[in-house]
Amino acid sequence: MKRSLLSCCLPFFLAPVLAGCGSCNYTDYLSDVRSDLFLAETEYFSVSLACLSRETPFLTDGVACSRSDTVEITLTPLSDLPEGNVCAVRVLGEEPYGGEMSFQSVTGDFLYTQSCSSFPQKSVSLEIEWGENTLSITATSVKNDSTLTVEQALGKAVEAERERVDALTDKNVFSGEFHVRLLRRDKNYYYVGIVDTRDNTTALLLDADTGAVLARRSTP
């Protein structure tokens, strides 16, 4: 089983108490969050560090359980790397950490994940090693003063999908889970997924500054 019945149901029994004032606290049902994204680029590669908070094990099943925090570092070669492939990354700071990166044959990227007790703020210093080479770079957060928080983006999505969310809410208990991920393309966006226990998903793309819904898709 994914987890014990008690551990899965406990957040739902507590939700009415935590929400207060007779309303459901939908942040209690976040199971997958990307709250920040740090980017940097050199002539040889681009690198991103994502701040993730996900339930473990992560399953898209409409049941939200406790989450753990991790950073996910992805390095994408832009040209042939000199003197061998990338082998390791290190996050610098008061509590440095890092290790060997895994090559992803499908995407051609290198990936490193690490659990953490706190996420970086505004910028983060990285040390990339490949072969005998070492390069120090600074990755900067894509967020700005106008970027909505995860909680604000969730609120905008709930407001936009009020009919569907209300249909999944009974006596201040929500029968589903939310995925909220900060994205960066030409500008900042939020992906918000609303997943029920029958594997039905409503996916929204929001403007990360205004919360306006730019695209919507439902499956199945």
PDB file of C-alpha atoms in Angstrom:
ATOM      1  CA  MET A   1       0.000   0.000   0.000  1.00  0.00           C
ATOM      2  CA  LYS A   2       1.129   3.554  -0.608  1.00  0.00           C
ATOM      3  CA  ARG A   3       0.955   4.356   3.072  1.00  0.00           C
ATOM      4  CA  SER A   4      -1.074   3.354   6.117  1.00  0.00           C
ATOM      5  CA  LEU A   5      -4.759   4.283   6.242  1.00  0.00           C
ATOM      6  CA  LEU A   6      -4.167   6.359   9.359  1.00  0.00           C
ATOM      7  CA  SER A   7      -1.316   8.403   7.847  1.00  0.00           C
ATOM      8  CA  CYS A   8      -3.358   9.121   4.714  1.00  0.00           C
ATOM      9  CA  CYS A   9      -6.555  10.047   6.483  1.00  0.00           C
ATOM     10  CA  LEU A  10      -5.125  12.052   9.376  1.00  0.00           C
ATOM     11  CA  PRO A  11      -4.629  15.277   7.328  1.00  0.00           C
ATOM     12  CA  PHE A  12      -8.252  15.093   6.219  1.00  0.00           C
ATOM     13  CA  PHE A  13      -9.562  14.713   9.780  1.00  0.00           C
ATOM     14  CA  LEU A  14      -7.408  17.643  10.888  1.00  0.00           C
ATOM     15  CA  ALA A  15      -8.273  19.891   7.949  1.00  0.00           C
ATOM     16  CA  PRO A  16     -11.519  21.346   9.372  1.00  0.00           C
ATOM     17  CA  VAL A  17      -9.711  22.220  12.594  1.00  0.00           C
ATOM     18  CA  LEU A  18      -6.752  23.846  10.853  1.00  0.00           C
ATOM     19  CA  ALA A  19      -8.850  25.687   8.322  1.00  0.00           C
ATOM     20  CA  GLY A  20     -11.031  27.440  10.872  1.00  0.00           C
ATOM     21  CA  CYS A  21     -14.022  29.678  10.168  1.00  0.00           C
ATOM     22  CA  GLY A  22     -15.798  26.820   8.388  1.00  0.00           C
ATOM     23  CA  SER A  23     -13.666  26.868   5.223  1.00  0.00           C
ATOM     24  CA  CYS A  24     -11.298  24.304   3.728  1.00  0.00           C
ATOM     25  CA  ASN A  25      -7.580  25.088   3.889  1.00  0.00           C
ATOM     26  CA  TYR A  26      -6.533  23.863   0.446  1.00  0.00           C
ATOM     27  CA  THR A  27      -2.828  24.322   1.152  1.00  0.00           C
ATOM     28  CA  ASP A  28      -3.105  21.210   3.337  1.00  0.00           C
ATOM     29  CA  TYR A  29      -3.647  19.236   0.128  1.00  0.00           C
ATOM     30  CA  LEU A  30      -0.466  20.250  -1.712  1.00  0.00           C
ATOM     31  CA  SER A  31       1.471  17.101  -2.651  1.00  0.00           C
ATOM     32  CA  ASP A  32       3.915  18.475  -5.254  1.00  0.00           C
ATOM     33  CA  VAL A  33       5.424  21.961  -5.076  1.00  0.00           C
ATOM     34  CA  ARG A  34       8.174  23.700  -7.029  1.00  0.00           C
ATOM     35  CA  SER A  35       8.523  26.970  -5.165  1.00  0.00           C
ATOM     36  CA  ASP A  36      11.605  28.447  -6.833  1.00  0.00           C
ATOM     37  CA  LEU A  37      13.919  27.983  -9.787  1.00  0.00           C
ATOM     38  CA  PHE A  38      17.531  29.201 -10.111  1.00  0.00           C
ATOM     39  CA  LEU A  39      19.195  29.507 -13.530  1.00  0.00           C
ATOM     40  CA  ALA A  40      22.692  30.086 -14.890  1.00  0.00           C
ATOM     41  CA  GLU A  41      24.429  29.609 -18.231  1.00  0.00           C
ATOM     42  CA  THR A  42      27.976  29.346 -19.565  1.00  0.00           C
ATOM     43  CA  GLU A  43      29.297  28.799 -23.080  1.00  0.00           C
ATOM     44  CA  TYR A  44      29.334  25.057 -22.407  1.00  0.00           C
ATOM     45  CA  PHE A  45      26.112  24.373 -20.465  1.00  0.00           C
ATOM     46  CA  SER A  46      23.007  25.749 -18.776  1.00  0.00           C
ATOM     47  CA  VAL A  47      22.184  24.754 -15.216  1.00  0.00           C
ATOM     48  CA  SER A  48      19.002  24.944 -13.164  1.00  0.00           C
ATOM     49  CA  LEU A  49      18.347  24.312  -9.487  1.00  0.00           C
ATOM     50  CA  ALA A  50      14.730  23.616  -8.570  1.00  0.00           C
ATOM     51  CA  CYS A  51      13.349  23.818  -5.010  1.00  0.00           C
ATOM     52  CA  LEU A  52      10.925  20.930  -4.585  1.00  0.00           C
ATOM     53  CA  SER A  53       8.611  19.808  -1.805  1.00  0.00           C
ATOM     54  CA  ARG A  54       6.976  16.459  -2.589  1.00  0.00           C
ATOM     55  CA  GLU A  55       5.260  13.614  -0.852  1.00  0.00           C
ATOM     56  CA  THR A  56       7.327  10.437  -0.632  1.00  0.00           C
ATOM     57  CA  PRO A  57       6.727   8.213  -2.486  1.00  0.00           C
ATOM     58  CA  PHE A  58       5.320  10.615  -5.035  1.00  0.00           C
ATOM     59  CA  LEU A  59       2.173   9.247  -6.658  1.00  0.00           C
ATOM     60  CA  THR A  60      -0.459  11.137  -8.632  1.00  0.00           C
ATOM     61  CA  ASP A  61      -3.406   9.468  -6.913  1.00  0.00           C
ATOM     62  CA  GLY A  62      -5.443  12.312  -5.444  1.00  0.00           C
ATOM     63  CA  VAL A  63      -4.222  11.631  -1.892  1.00  0.00           C
ATOM     64  CA  ALA A  64      -1.929  14.245  -0.326  1.00  0.00           C
ATOM     65  CA  CYS A  65       0.432  13.142   2.437  1.00  0.00           C
ATOM     66  CA  SER A  66       3.445  14.649   4.183  1.00  0.00           C
ATOM     67  CA  ARG A  67       6.151  16.170   1.980  1.00  0.00           C
ATOM     68  CA  SER A  68       9.937  16.368   2.106  1.00  0.00           C
ATOM     69  CA  ASP A  69      12.170  19.099   0.657  1.00  0.00           C
ATOM     70  CA  THR A  70      14.769  18.437  -2.025  1.00  0.00           C
ATOM     71  CA  VAL A  71      16.791  20.369  -4.563  1.00  0.00           C
ATOM     72  CA  GLU A  72      17.033  19.071  -8.115  1.00  0.00           C
ATOM     73  CA  ILE A  73      19.972  20.294 -10.200  1.00  0.00           C
ATOM     74  CA  THR A  74      19.871  19.798 -13.958  1.00  0.00           C
ATOM     75  CA  LEU A  75      22.805  20.534 -16.248  1.00  0.00           C
ATOM     76  CA  THR A  76      22.176  20.717 -19.997  1.00  0.00           C
ATOM     77  CA  PRO A  77      25.225  20.752 -22.339  1.00  0.00           C
ATOM     78  CA  LEU A  78      25.065  23.519 -24.951  1.00  0.00           C
ATOM     79  CA  SER A  79      28.158  22.263 -26.775  1.00  0.00           C
ATOM     80  CA  ASP A  80      30.784  19.576 -26.369  1.00  0.00           C
ATOM     81  CA  LEU A  81      32.251  19.841 -22.892  1.00  0.00           C
ATOM     82  CA  PRO A  82      36.055  20.116 -22.835  1.00  0.00           C
ATOM     83  CA  GLU A  83      38.084  17.217 -21.478  1.00  0.00           C
ATOM     84  CA  GLY A  84      35.339  14.817 -20.508  1.00  0.00           C
ATOM     85  CA  ASN A  85      31.777  14.833 -19.271  1.00  0.00           C
ATOM     86  CA  VAL A  86      30.378  16.547 -16.208  1.00  0.00           C
ATOM     87  CA  CYS A  87      30.820  14.345 -13.181  1.00  0.00           C
ATOM     88  CA  ALA A  88      29.824  16.349 -10.098  1.00  0.00           C
ATOM     89  CA  VAL A  89      28.131  19.456  -8.730  1.00  0.00           C
ATOM     90  CA  ARG A  90      28.528  21.185  -5.384  1.00  0.00           C
ATOM     91  CA  VAL A  91      26.235  23.746  -3.750  1.00  0.00           C
ATOM     92  CA  LEU A  92      28.344  26.222  -1.786  1.00  0.00           C
ATOM     93  CA  GLY A  93      27.379  28.050   1.389  1.00  0.00           C
ATOM     94  CA  GLU A  94      27.313  27.578   5.162  1.00  0.00           C
ATOM     95  CA  GLU A  95      26.261  23.940   4.718  1.00  0.00           C
ATOM     96  CA  PRO A  96      27.734  22.839   1.367  1.00  0.00           C
ATOM     97  CA  TYR A  97      26.558  19.635  -0.268  1.00  0.00           C
ATOM     98  CA  GLY A  98      26.814  17.922  -3.608  1.00  0.00           C
ATOM     99  CA  GLY A  99      27.897  14.822  -5.437  1.00  0.00           C
ATOM    100  CA  GLU A 100      28.095  12.962  -8.720  1.00  0.00           C
ATOM    101  CA  MET A 101      25.526  13.779 -11.383  1.00  0.00           C
ATOM    102  CA  SER A 102      23.667  11.066 -13.282  1.00  0.00           C
ATOM    103  CA  PHE A 103      23.477  11.185 -17.067  1.00  0.00           C
ATOM    104  CA  GLN A 104      19.911  11.043 -18.431  1.00  0.00           C
ATOM    105  CA  SER A 105      20.164   9.249 -21.752  1.00  0.00           C
ATOM    106  CA  VAL A 106      16.658  10.216 -22.899  1.00  0.00           C
ATOM    107  CA  THR A 107      17.144  13.972 -22.490  1.00  0.00           C
ATOM    108  CA  GLY A 108      20.936  14.199 -22.660  1.00  0.00           C
ATOM    109  CA  ASP A 109      21.008  16.084 -19.355  1.00  0.00           C
ATOM    110  CA  PHE A 110      22.892  15.488 -16.117  1.00  0.00           C
ATOM    111  CA  LEU A 111      20.841  15.283 -12.906  1.00  0.00           C
ATOM    112  CA  TYR A 112      21.566  15.531  -9.187  1.00  0.00           C
ATOM    113  CA  THR A 113      19.032  15.482  -6.339  1.00  0.00           C
ATOM    114  CA  GLN A 114      19.613  16.121  -2.646  1.00  0.00           C
ATOM    115  CA  SER A 115      17.354  16.396   0.390  1.00  0.00           C
ATOM    116  CA  CYS A 116      17.746  19.665   2.263  1.00  0.00           C
ATOM    117  CA  SER A 117      16.650  21.491   5.395  1.00  0.00           C
ATOM    118  CA  SER A 118      16.318  24.906   3.724  1.00  0.00           C
ATOM    119  CA  PHE A 119      16.183  26.373   0.225  1.00  0.00           C
ATOM    120  CA  PRO A 120      18.477  29.103  -1.145  1.00  0.00           C
ATOM    121  CA  GLN A 121      17.172  32.641  -1.474  1.00  0.00           C
ATOM    122  CA  LYS A 122      17.649  34.957  -4.487  1.00  0.00           C
ATOM    123  CA  SER A 123      20.912  33.334  -5.663  1.00  0.00           C
ATOM    124  CA  VAL A 124      23.051  30.266  -5.073  1.00  0.00           C
ATOM    125  CA  SER A 125      26.735  29.558  -5.736  1.00  0.00           C
ATOM    126  CA  LEU A 126      27.539  26.317  -7.539  1.00  0.00           C
ATOM    127  CA  GLU A 127      30.751  24.507  -8.359  1.00  0.00           C
ATOM    128  CA  ILE A 128      30.677  22.280 -11.438  1.00  0.00           C
ATOM    129  CA  GLU A 129      33.347  19.640 -11.995  1.00  0.00           C
ATOM    130  CA  TRP A 130      34.057  17.685 -15.170  1.00  0.00           C
ATOM    131  CA  GLY A 131      37.232  15.758 -15.771  1.00  0.00           C
ATOM    132  CA  GLU A 132      40.053  17.895 -14.386  1.00  0.00           C
ATOM    133  CA  ASN A 133      38.047  21.118 -14.749  1.00  0.00           C
ATOM    134  CA  THR A 134      36.218  23.066 -12.053  1.00  0.00           C
ATOM    135  CA  LEU A 135      33.990  26.079 -12.658  1.00  0.00           C
ATOM    136  CA  SER A 136      32.240  28.261 -10.067  1.00  0.00           C
ATOM    137  CA  ILE A 137      29.029  29.966 -11.167  1.00  0.00           C
ATOM    138  CA  THR A 138      26.107  31.787  -9.555  1.00  0.00           C
ATOM    139  CA  ALA A 139      22.538  30.786 -10.370  1.00  0.00           C
ATOM    140  CA  THR A 140      19.854  33.441  -9.857  1.00  0.00           C
ATOM    141  CA  SER A 141      16.213  32.973  -8.894  1.00  0.00           C
ATOM    142  CA  VAL A 142      13.668  33.627 -11.645  1.00  0.00           C
ATOM    143  CA  LYS A 143      11.304  35.145  -9.089  1.00  0.00           C
ATOM    144  CA  ASN A 144      10.836  38.904  -8.845  1.00  0.00           C
ATOM    145  CA  ASP A 145       8.824  41.251  -6.650  1.00  0.00           C
ATOM    146  CA  SER A 146       5.689  40.587  -8.718  1.00  0.00           C
ATOM    147  CA  THR A 147       5.861  36.789  -8.660  1.00  0.00           C
ATOM    148  CA  LEU A 148       2.983  35.200  -6.768  1.00  0.00           C
ATOM    149  CA  THR A 149       3.747  32.781  -3.963  1.00  0.00           C
ATOM    150  CA  VAL A 150       2.741  29.134  -4.269  1.00  0.00           C
ATOM    151  CA  GLU A 151      -0.151  29.777  -1.882  1.00  0.00           C
ATOM    152  CA  GLN A 152      -1.342  32.772  -3.908  1.00  0.00           C
ATOM    153  CA  ALA A 153      -1.136  30.801  -7.162  1.00  0.00           C
ATOM    154  CA  LEU A 154      -3.144  27.986  -5.580  1.00  0.00           C
ATOM    155  CA  GLY A 155      -5.744  30.500  -4.436  1.00  0.00           C
ATOM    156  CA  LYS A 156      -6.059  31.868  -7.985  1.00  0.00           C
ATOM    157  CA  ALA A 157      -6.512  28.333  -9.347  1.00  0.00           C
ATOM    158  CA  VAL A 158      -9.141  27.438  -6.748  1.00  0.00           C
ATOM    159  CA  GLU A 159     -11.003  30.647  -7.579  1.00  0.00           C
ATOM    160  CA  ALA A 160     -10.877  29.885 -11.313  1.00  0.00           C
ATOM    161  CA  GLU A 161     -12.023  26.283 -10.792  1.00  0.00           C
ATOM    162  CA  ARG A 162     -14.499  26.978  -7.987  1.00  0.00           C
ATOM    163  CA  GLU A 163     -17.198  24.657  -9.330  1.00  0.00           C
ATOM    164  CA  ARG A 164     -14.860  21.692  -9.676  1.00  0.00           C
ATOM    165  CA  VAL A 165     -13.119  22.306  -6.347  1.00  0.00           C
ATOM    166  CA  ASP A 166     -16.451  22.674  -4.536  1.00  0.00           C
ATOM    167  CA  ALA A 167     -17.614  19.392  -6.078  1.00  0.00           C
ATOM    168  CA  LEU A 168     -14.573  17.674  -4.491  1.00  0.00           C
ATOM    169  CA  THR A 169     -15.059  19.343  -1.103  1.00  0.00           C
ATOM    170  CA  ASP A 170     -17.422  17.958   1.523  1.00  0.00           C
ATOM    171  CA  LYS A 171     -17.658  19.259   5.098  1.00  0.00           C
ATOM    172  CA  ASN A 172     -14.358  21.124   4.701  1.00  0.00           C
ATOM    173  CA  VAL A 173     -12.549  17.988   3.481  1.00  0.00           C
ATOM    174  CA  PHE A 174     -11.049  18.001  -0.022  1.00  0.00           C
ATOM    175  CA  SER A 175     -11.012  14.686  -1.913  1.00  0.00           C
ATOM    176  CA  GLY A 176      -7.959  15.325  -4.032  1.00  0.00           C
ATOM    177  CA  GLU A 177      -4.500  16.859  -4.189  1.00  0.00           C
ATOM    178  CA  PHE A 178      -2.838  19.886  -5.776  1.00  0.00           C
ATOM    179  CA  HIS A 179       0.402  20.205  -7.734  1.00  0.00           C
ATOM    180  CA  VAL A 180       1.836  23.727  -8.010  1.00  0.00           C
ATOM    181  CA  ARG A 181       5.069  24.285  -9.955  1.00  0.00           C
ATOM    182  CA  LEU A 182       6.855  27.498 -10.874  1.00  0.00           C
ATOM    183  CA  LEU A 183       7.959  27.442 -14.523  1.00  0.00           C
ATOM    184  CA  ARG A 184      10.216  29.635 -16.631  1.00  0.00           C
ATOM    185  CA  ARG A 185       9.937  30.005 -20.393  1.00  0.00           C
ATOM    186  CA  ASP A 186       9.865  33.499 -21.918  1.00  0.00           C
ATOM    187  CA  LYS A 187       8.547  34.640 -18.515  1.00  0.00           C
ATOM    188  CA  ASN A 188       7.350  33.084 -15.271  1.00  0.00           C
ATOM    189  CA  TYR A 189       4.318  30.803 -15.131  1.00  0.00           C
ATOM    190  CA  TYR A 190       2.682  28.486 -12.641  1.00  0.00           C
ATOM    191  CA  TYR A 191       1.400  25.046 -13.483  1.00  0.00           C
ATOM    192  CA  VAL A 192      -1.441  24.042 -11.171  1.00  0.00           C
ATOM    193  CA  GLY A 193      -2.813  20.508 -11.279  1.00  0.00           C
ATOM    194  CA  ILE A 194      -6.021  19.482  -9.516  1.00  0.00           C
ATOM    195  CA  VAL A 195      -6.105  15.689  -9.156  1.00  0.00           C
ATOM    196  CA  ASP A 196      -8.989  13.683  -7.684  1.00  0.00           C
ATOM    197  CA  THR A 197      -8.967  10.108  -6.366  1.00  0.00           C
ATOM    198  CA  ARG A 198     -10.324   8.786  -9.668  1.00  0.00           C
ATOM    199  CA  ASP A 199      -7.217   9.980 -11.541  1.00  0.00           C
ATOM    200  CA  ASN A 200      -9.038  12.896 -13.175  1.00  0.00           C
ATOM    201  CA  THR A 201      -6.766  15.904 -13.597  1.00  0.00           C
ATOM    202  CA  THR A 202      -7.500  19.541 -14.377  1.00  0.00           C
ATOM    203  CA  ALA A 203      -4.316  21.353 -15.425  1.00  0.00           C
ATOM    204  CA  LEU A 204      -4.019  25.132 -15.484  1.00  0.00           C
ATOM    205  CA  LEU A 205      -1.254  27.401 -16.762  1.00  0.00           C
ATOM    206  CA  LEU A 206      -1.234  30.691 -14.857  1.00  0.00           C
ATOM    207  CA  ASP A 207       0.590  33.952 -15.385  1.00  0.00           C
ATOM    208  CA  ALA A 208       2.926  33.931 -12.374  1.00  0.00           C
ATOM    209  CA  ASP A 209       2.555  37.692 -11.832  1.00  0.00           C
ATOM    210  CA  THR A 210      -1.214  38.113 -12.127  1.00  0.00           C
ATOM    211  CA  GLY A 211      -2.614  34.615 -11.633  1.00  0.00           C
ATOM    212  CA  ALA A 212      -4.607  34.895 -14.872  1.00  0.00           C
ATOM    213  CA  VAL A 213      -5.457  31.529 -16.433  1.00  0.00           C
ATOM    214  CA  LEU A 214      -3.680  31.257 -19.803  1.00  0.00           C
ATOM    215  CA  ALA A 215      -4.528  27.643 -20.650  1.00  0.00           C
ATOM    216  CA  ARG A 216      -6.681  24.818 -19.280  1.00  0.00           C
ATOM    217  CA  ARG A 217      -6.800  21.093 -19.943  1.00  0.00           C
ATOM    218  CA  SER A 218      -8.724  18.226 -18.376  1.00  0.00           C
ATOM    219  CA  THR A 219      -7.903  14.509 -18.490  1.00  0.00           C
ATOM    220  CA  PRO A 220      -9.218  11.992 -19.099  1.00  0.00           C
TER     221      PRO A 220
END
